[in-house]
Tab-separated table of C-alpha atoms in Angstrom:
chain	number	residue	atom	x	y	z
U	1170	LEU	CA	-9.882	-44.546	-40.041
U	1171	ASP	CA	-7.492	-43.353	-42.725
U	1172	LEU	CA	-7.432	-45.584	-45.810
U	1173	VAL	CA	-3.730	-46.429	-45.331
U	1174	ASP	CA	-4.270	-47.323	-41.661
U	1175	ASN	CA	-7.241	-49.475	-42.650
U	1176	PHE	CA	-5.101	-51.565	-45.006
U	1177	LEU	CA	-2.272	-51.702	-42.453
U	1178	ASP	CA	-4.761	-53.101	-39.927
U	1179	LEU	CA	-5.729	-55.753	-42.477
U	1180	GLY	CA	-2.062	-56.715	-42.759
U	1181	ARG	CA	-1.679	-56.917	-38.994
U	1182	ASN	CA	-4.795	-59.052	-38.684
U	1183	LEU	CA	-3.659	-61.294	-41.522
U	1184	ILE	CA	-0.759	-62.598	-39.416
U	1185	PRO	CA	-1.943	-62.493	-35.772
U	1186	ASN	CA	0.512	-62.590	-32.885
U	1187	ASN	CA	-1.637	-65.119	-31.054
U	1188	VAL	CA	-4.190	-67.339	-32.803
U	1189	PHE	CA	-6.173	-67.727	-29.566
U	1190	GLN	CA	-6.333	-63.953	-29.160
U	1191	ALA	CA	-7.442	-63.737	-32.815
U	1192	SER	CA	-10.537	-65.758	-31.938
U	1193	MET	CA	-11.644	-63.007	-29.543
U	1194	GLU	CA	-9.961	-59.727	-30.563
U	1195	THR	CA	-9.091	-57.775	-33.706
U	1196	ALA	CA	-6.199	-55.339	-34.133
U	1197	ILE	CA	-7.182	-51.741	-34.875
U	1198	THR	CA	-5.482	-48.355	-35.095
U	1199	ARG	CA	-6.803	-45.777	-32.639
U	1200	TYR	CA	-6.213	-42.056	-32.935
U	1201	THR	CA	-5.343	-39.688	-30.123
U	1202	GLU	CA	-7.289	-36.493	-30.771
U	1203	GLU	CA	-7.027	-33.006	-29.338
U	1204	VAL	CA	-9.835	-30.475	-29.670
U	1205	THR	CA	-8.655	-26.909	-30.307
U	1206	GLY	CA	-11.458	-24.435	-30.790
U	1207	ASN	CA	-13.783	-25.704	-33.483
U	1208	SER	CA	-11.327	-28.197	-34.974
U	1209	THR	CA	-10.053	-31.629	-33.978
U	1210	ILE	CA	-6.372	-32.431	-34.495
U	1211	ILE	CA	-4.975	-35.977	-34.529
U	1212	THR	CA	-1.906	-35.956	-32.303
U	1213	GLY	CA	-0.915	-39.620	-32.409
U	1214	LYS	CA	-1.756	-43.203	-33.312
U	1215	THR	CA	-1.720	-46.316	-31.165
U	1216	LEU	CA	-2.255	-49.983	-31.929
U	1217	ASP	CA	-5.133	-51.389	-29.897
U	1218	TYR	CA	-7.468	-54.385	-29.892
U	1219	ARG	CA	-11.249	-54.483	-29.944
U	1220	SER	CA	-13.679	-57.298	-29.250
U	1221	GLY	CA	-14.514	-59.396	-32.297
U	1222	THR	CA	-13.195	-62.446	-34.099
U	1223	ASN	CA	-10.197	-61.881	-36.362
U	1224	THR	CA	-11.634	-64.004	-39.169
U	1225	LEU	CA	-8.923	-63.099	-41.668
U	1226	GLY	CA	-6.087	-64.133	-39.352
U	1227	ILE	CA	-7.740	-67.411	-38.377
U	1228	ILE	CA	-8.350	-68.348	-42.022
U	1229	PHE	CA	-4.763	-67.527	-42.981
U	1230	PHE	CA	-3.455	-69.597	-40.056
U	1231	CYS	CA	-5.702	-72.531	-40.994
U	1232	LEU	CA	-4.579	-72.374	-44.633
U	1233	THR	CA	-0.934	-72.364	-43.614
U	1234	PHE	CA	-1.431	-75.091	-41.009
U	1235	GLY	CA	-3.391	-77.279	-43.443
U	1236	THR	CA	-0.789	-76.837	-46.192
U	1237	VAL	CA	2.060	-77.848	-43.901
U	1238	LEU	CA	0.021	-80.707	-42.414
U	1239	GLY	CA	-0.659	-82.071	-45.903
U	1240	SER	CA	3.051	-82.074	-46.690
U	1241	VAL	CA	3.907	-84.119	-43.580
U	1242	GLY	CA	2.626	-87.337	-45.116
U	1243	PRO	CA	1.337	-90.471	-43.348
U	1244	SER	CA	2.501	-89.266	-39.940
U	1245	GLY	CA	-0.038	-86.433	-40.062
U	1246	LYS	CA	-2.951	-88.709	-40.970
U	1247	PRO	CA	-4.294	-89.042	-37.365
U	1248	LEU	CA	-4.534	-85.263	-37.045
U	1249	VAL	CA	-6.248	-85.025	-40.443
U	1250	ASN	CA	-8.790	-87.620	-39.309
U	1251	LEU	CA	-9.354	-85.648	-36.091
U	1252	PHE	CA	-10.149	-82.464	-38.014
U	1253	SER	CA	-12.401	-84.449	-40.366
U	1254	ILE	CA	-14.431	-85.695	-37.390
U	1255	ILE	CA	-14.599	-82.163	-35.949
U	1256	ASP	CA	-15.861	-80.946	-39.323
U	1257	GLN	CA	-18.686	-83.508	-39.273
U	1258	VAL	CA	-19.640	-82.569	-35.704
U	1259	ILE	CA	-19.713	-78.842	-36.527
U	1260	MET	CA	-21.869	-79.484	-39.603
U	1261	LYS	CA	-24.409	-81.390	-37.497
U	1262	MET	CA	-24.456	-78.548	-34.948
U	1263	VAL	CA	-25.072	-76.016	-37.720
U	1264	TYR	CA	-27.983	-78.125	-39.004
U	1265	MET	CA	-29.493	-78.076	-35.503
U	1266	VAL	CA	-29.146	-74.295	-35.275
U	1267	MET	CA	-30.744	-73.852	-38.697
U	1268	TRP	CA	-33.943	-75.498	-37.471
U	1269	VAL	CA	-34.475	-72.757	-34.861
U	1270	SER	CA	-32.919	-69.850	-36.791
U	1271	PRO	CA	-36.226	-68.739	-38.427
U	1272	ILE	CA	-37.733	-68.137	-34.988
U	1273	GLY	CA	-34.676	-66.203	-33.817
U	1274	ILE	CA	-34.437	-64.066	-36.962
U	1275	ALA	CA	-38.187	-63.328	-36.894
U	1276	SER	CA	-37.884	-62.260	-33.250
U	1277	VAL	CA	-35.018	-59.871	-34.041
U	1278	ILE	CA	-36.940	-58.292	-36.928
U	1279	ALA	CA	-40.093	-57.968	-34.823
U	1280	ALA	CA	-38.162	-56.294	-31.990
U	1281	LYS	CA	-36.622	-53.755	-34.398
U	1282	ILE	CA	-39.999	-52.939	-35.980
U	1283	LEU	CA	-41.688	-52.483	-32.601
U	1284	GLY	CA	-38.870	-50.151	-31.518
U	1285	VAL	CA	-39.519	-47.695	-34.372
U	1286	ALA	CA	-41.610	-44.679	-33.389
U	1287	ASP	CA	-42.851	-43.676	-36.868
U	1288	LEU	CA	-42.676	-46.747	-39.093
U	1289	ALA	CA	-44.224	-45.033	-42.152
U	1290	LEU	CA	-41.619	-42.221	-42.102
U	1291	VAL	CA	-38.708	-44.611	-41.664
U	1292	MET	CA	-39.902	-46.915	-44.450
U	1293	SER	CA	-40.350	-43.967	-46.822
U	1294	GLN	CA	-36.779	-42.843	-46.112
U	1295	LEU	CA	-35.340	-46.317	-46.512
U	1296	GLY	CA	-37.437	-47.313	-49.542
U	1297	LEU	CA	-35.090	-45.955	-52.220
U	1298	PHE	CA	-32.088	-47.194	-50.258
U	1299	MET	CA	-33.451	-50.751	-50.199
U	1300	VAL	CA	-34.318	-50.619	-53.907
U	1301	THR	CA	-30.768	-49.463	-54.711
U	1302	VAL	CA	-29.121	-52.213	-52.669
U	1303	CYS	CA	-31.409	-54.964	-54.004
U	1304	SER	CA	-30.951	-53.788	-57.603
U	1305	GLY	CA	-27.171	-53.829	-57.230
U	1306	VAL	CA	-27.166	-57.278	-55.622
U	1307	PHE	CA	-29.482	-58.792	-58.246
U	1308	PHE	CA	-27.485	-57.251	-61.103
U	1309	TYR	CA	-24.250	-58.606	-59.659
U	1310	GLN	CA	-25.816	-62.006	-58.981
U	1311	PHE	CA	-27.621	-62.597	-62.265
U	1312	VAL	CA	-25.424	-60.687	-64.718
U	1313	VAL	CA	-21.867	-60.134	-63.500
U	1314	LEU	CA	-21.257	-63.529	-61.856
U	1315	GLN	CA	-22.971	-65.417	-64.659
U	1316	LEU	CA	-20.905	-63.581	-67.260
U	1317	ILE	CA	-17.663	-64.371	-65.419
U	1318	TYR	CA	-18.650	-68.053	-65.197
U	1319	PHE	CA	-19.494	-68.199	-68.921
U	1320	MET	CA	-16.256	-66.477	-69.973
U	1321	ILE	CA	-14.085	-68.867	-67.951
U	1322	VAL	CA	-15.964	-72.196	-68.084
U	1323	ARG	CA	-17.817	-71.737	-71.410
U	1324	LYS	CA	-20.921	-73.477	-70.074
U	1325	ASN	CA	-24.453	-72.377	-69.233
U	1326	PRO	CA	-24.050	-70.432	-65.962
U	1327	TYR	CA	-27.739	-70.528	-65.098
U	1328	LYS	CA	-27.739	-74.337	-65.099
U	1329	PHE	CA	-24.931	-74.245	-62.530
U	1330	TRP	CA	-26.802	-71.565	-60.561
U	1331	TRP	CA	-29.975	-73.669	-60.536
U	1332	GLY	CA	-28.008	-76.499	-58.944
U	1333	LEU	CA	-27.309	-74.132	-56.035
U	1334	PHE	CA	-30.867	-72.812	-55.779
U	1335	GLN	CA	-31.526	-74.403	-52.377
U	1336	SER	CA	-28.317	-72.903	-51.026
U	1337	TRP	CA	-29.219	-69.442	-52.341
U	1338	MET	CA	-32.669	-69.599	-50.773
U	1339	THR	CA	-31.219	-70.749	-47.448
U	1340	ALA	CA	-28.745	-67.865	-47.426
U	1341	PHE	CA	-31.525	-65.422	-48.389
U	1342	ALA	CA	-33.874	-66.667	-45.653
U	1343	THR	CA	-31.270	-66.767	-42.873
U	1344	ALA	CA	-29.129	-63.808	-44.034
U	1345	SER	CA	-26.140	-65.978	-43.159
U	1346	THR	CA	-23.590	-67.572	-45.463
U	1347	ALA	CA	-22.372	-69.674	-42.535
U	1348	ALA	CA	-25.828	-71.200	-42.046
U	1349	ALA	CA	-26.061	-71.982	-45.766
U	1350	LEU	CA	-22.611	-73.570	-45.900
U	1351	PRO	CA	-23.725	-77.191	-45.252
U	1352	ILE	CA	-26.417	-76.843	-47.943
U	1353	SER	CA	-23.811	-75.446	-50.330
U	1354	PHE	CA	-21.565	-78.458	-49.746
U	1355	ARG	CA	-24.419	-80.841	-50.533
U	1356	CYS	CA	-25.572	-78.924	-53.623
U	1357	MET	CA	-22.065	-78.742	-55.042
U	1358	LYS	CA	-21.566	-82.474	-54.580
U	1359	GLU	CA	-24.973	-83.841	-55.571
U	1360	ASN	CA	-26.260	-81.313	-58.120
U	1361	ASN	CA	-23.146	-79.829	-59.741
U	1362	ARG	CA	-20.844	-82.854	-59.342
U	1363	VAL	CA	-17.961	-80.843	-57.875
U	1364	ASP	CA	-15.174	-82.684	-56.053
U	1365	PRO	CA	-15.746	-82.289	-52.257
U	1366	ARG	CA	-12.038	-81.556	-51.802
U	1367	ILE	CA	-12.454	-78.454	-53.964
U	1368	SER	CA	-15.752	-77.287	-52.473
U	1369	LYS	CA	-14.575	-77.764	-48.871
U	1370	PHE	CA	-11.531	-75.607	-49.637
U	1371	VAL	CA	-13.196	-72.843	-51.658
U	1372	LEU	CA	-16.621	-72.422	-50.020
U	1373	PRO	CA	-15.476	-71.668	-46.417
U	1374	ILE	CA	-13.073	-69.026	-47.732
U	1375	GLY	CA	-15.758	-67.523	-49.936
U	1376	ALA	CA	-18.282	-67.513	-47.084
U	1377	THR	CA	-15.980	-65.484	-44.840
U	1378	ILE	CA	-13.801	-63.369	-47.161
U	1379	ASN	CA	-15.502	-63.035	-50.557
U	1380	MET	CA	-18.520	-61.096	-49.243
U	1381	ASP	CA	-19.398	-59.059	-52.325
U	1382	GLY	CA	-22.952	-58.373	-51.183
U	1383	THR	CA	-21.690	-56.960	-47.892
U	1384	ALA	CA	-19.210	-54.707	-49.718
U	1385	LEU	CA	-21.985	-53.415	-51.979
U	1386	PHE	CA	-24.361	-52.862	-49.060
U	1387	VAL	CA	-21.770	-51.020	-46.922
U	1388	THR	CA	-20.824	-48.788	-49.868
U	1389	VAL	CA	-24.431	-47.794	-50.582
U	1390	ALA	CA	-25.154	-47.373	-46.855
U	1391	SER	CA	-22.143	-45.061	-46.383
U	1392	ILE	CA	-23.197	-42.866	-49.305
U	1393	PHE	CA	-26.814	-42.893	-48.079
U	1394	ILE	CA	-25.783	-41.746	-44.585
U	1395	ALA	CA	-23.571	-39.013	-46.067
U	1396	GLN	CA	-26.468	-37.721	-48.161
U	1397	MET	CA	-28.835	-37.829	-45.172
U	1398	ASN	CA	-26.390	-35.609	-43.255
U	1399	ASN	CA	-25.739	-33.261	-46.229
U	1400	ILE	CA	-22.094	-34.278	-46.511
U	1401	PRO	CA	-20.752	-33.627	-50.049
U	1402	LEU	CA	-18.639	-36.385	-51.623
U	1403	ASN	CA	-16.212	-35.948	-54.523
U	1404	ALA	CA	-14.651	-38.610	-56.755
U	1405	GLY	CA	-11.821	-39.240	-54.281
U	1406	ALA	CA	-14.273	-39.665	-51.418
U	1407	TYR	CA	-16.311	-42.158	-53.455
U	1408	ALA	CA	-13.160	-44.159	-54.247
U	1409	THR	CA	-12.202	-44.148	-50.569
U	1410	VAL	CA	-15.676	-45.373	-49.561
U	1411	VAL	CA	-15.536	-48.214	-52.102
U	1412	LEU	CA	-12.036	-49.363	-51.087
U	1413	THR	CA	-12.755	-49.086	-47.369
U	1414	SER	CA	-16.078	-50.931	-47.673
U	1415	THR	CA	-14.412	-53.716	-49.640
U	1416	ALA	CA	-11.689	-54.046	-47.006
U	1417	ALA	CA	-14.246	-53.975	-44.172
U	1418	SER	CA	-16.342	-56.710	-45.807
U	1419	ILE	CA	-13.380	-59.103	-45.682
U	1420	ALA	CA	-13.520	-59.270	-41.898
U	1421	ALA	CA	-17.309	-59.047	-41.615
U	1422	ALA	CA	-19.064	-61.840	-39.741
U	1423	SER	CA	-20.840	-64.423	-41.899
U	1424	ILE	CA	-23.831	-64.498	-39.511
U	1425	PRO	CA	-26.837	-62.118	-39.422
């Protein structure tokens, strides 16, 4: 997709036409192409939908709905209580899934490994790629985020990070921010003494939209694939990859 069309699709998904459709489909721009000789010419664009949850649109709708519901006053209290009960039920369901997730994740990894013909060759090709991604994630996690926290809060960032250690390990083991969300709620309340009203507003948004690790991984993966296929990239291409990867990470699923 063109960079402009990618951001236009984000705008269309931000305000979905139908919130029920947004739970199943995502808006996307499709190109009509015509092959002439050795070149491919784009002859038109159409707006289409593809399978996948429109996370951005659902979150924006929920934020708007919750803001208006809070301004209604006492008359909206029964509906607030209903959503509070639903929240508790969902959290219990997530806890149940987390108990069996290690088996499921191990099975997926085992199936992928067994499907590789030459494991030694693949691992040698992916070794530097994995080192690059892990180095970037660790640098961002232990340097950039901690520095931002210190500059704004003026407190020891590593003490705050240690209070979330169980949540970090859960997210690392399950590769899912959604699975670690209940642990994050508990750590923020019990260890870091953060008001639950703040954590329950910020953490779900961060778990679905603020996916910095995904943006970093997609950027490195795109450059890695380009180098594997001998595709040269200039400064403009690098900037396009970074912006597109960041935009794509916003709508990425928070499950492995």
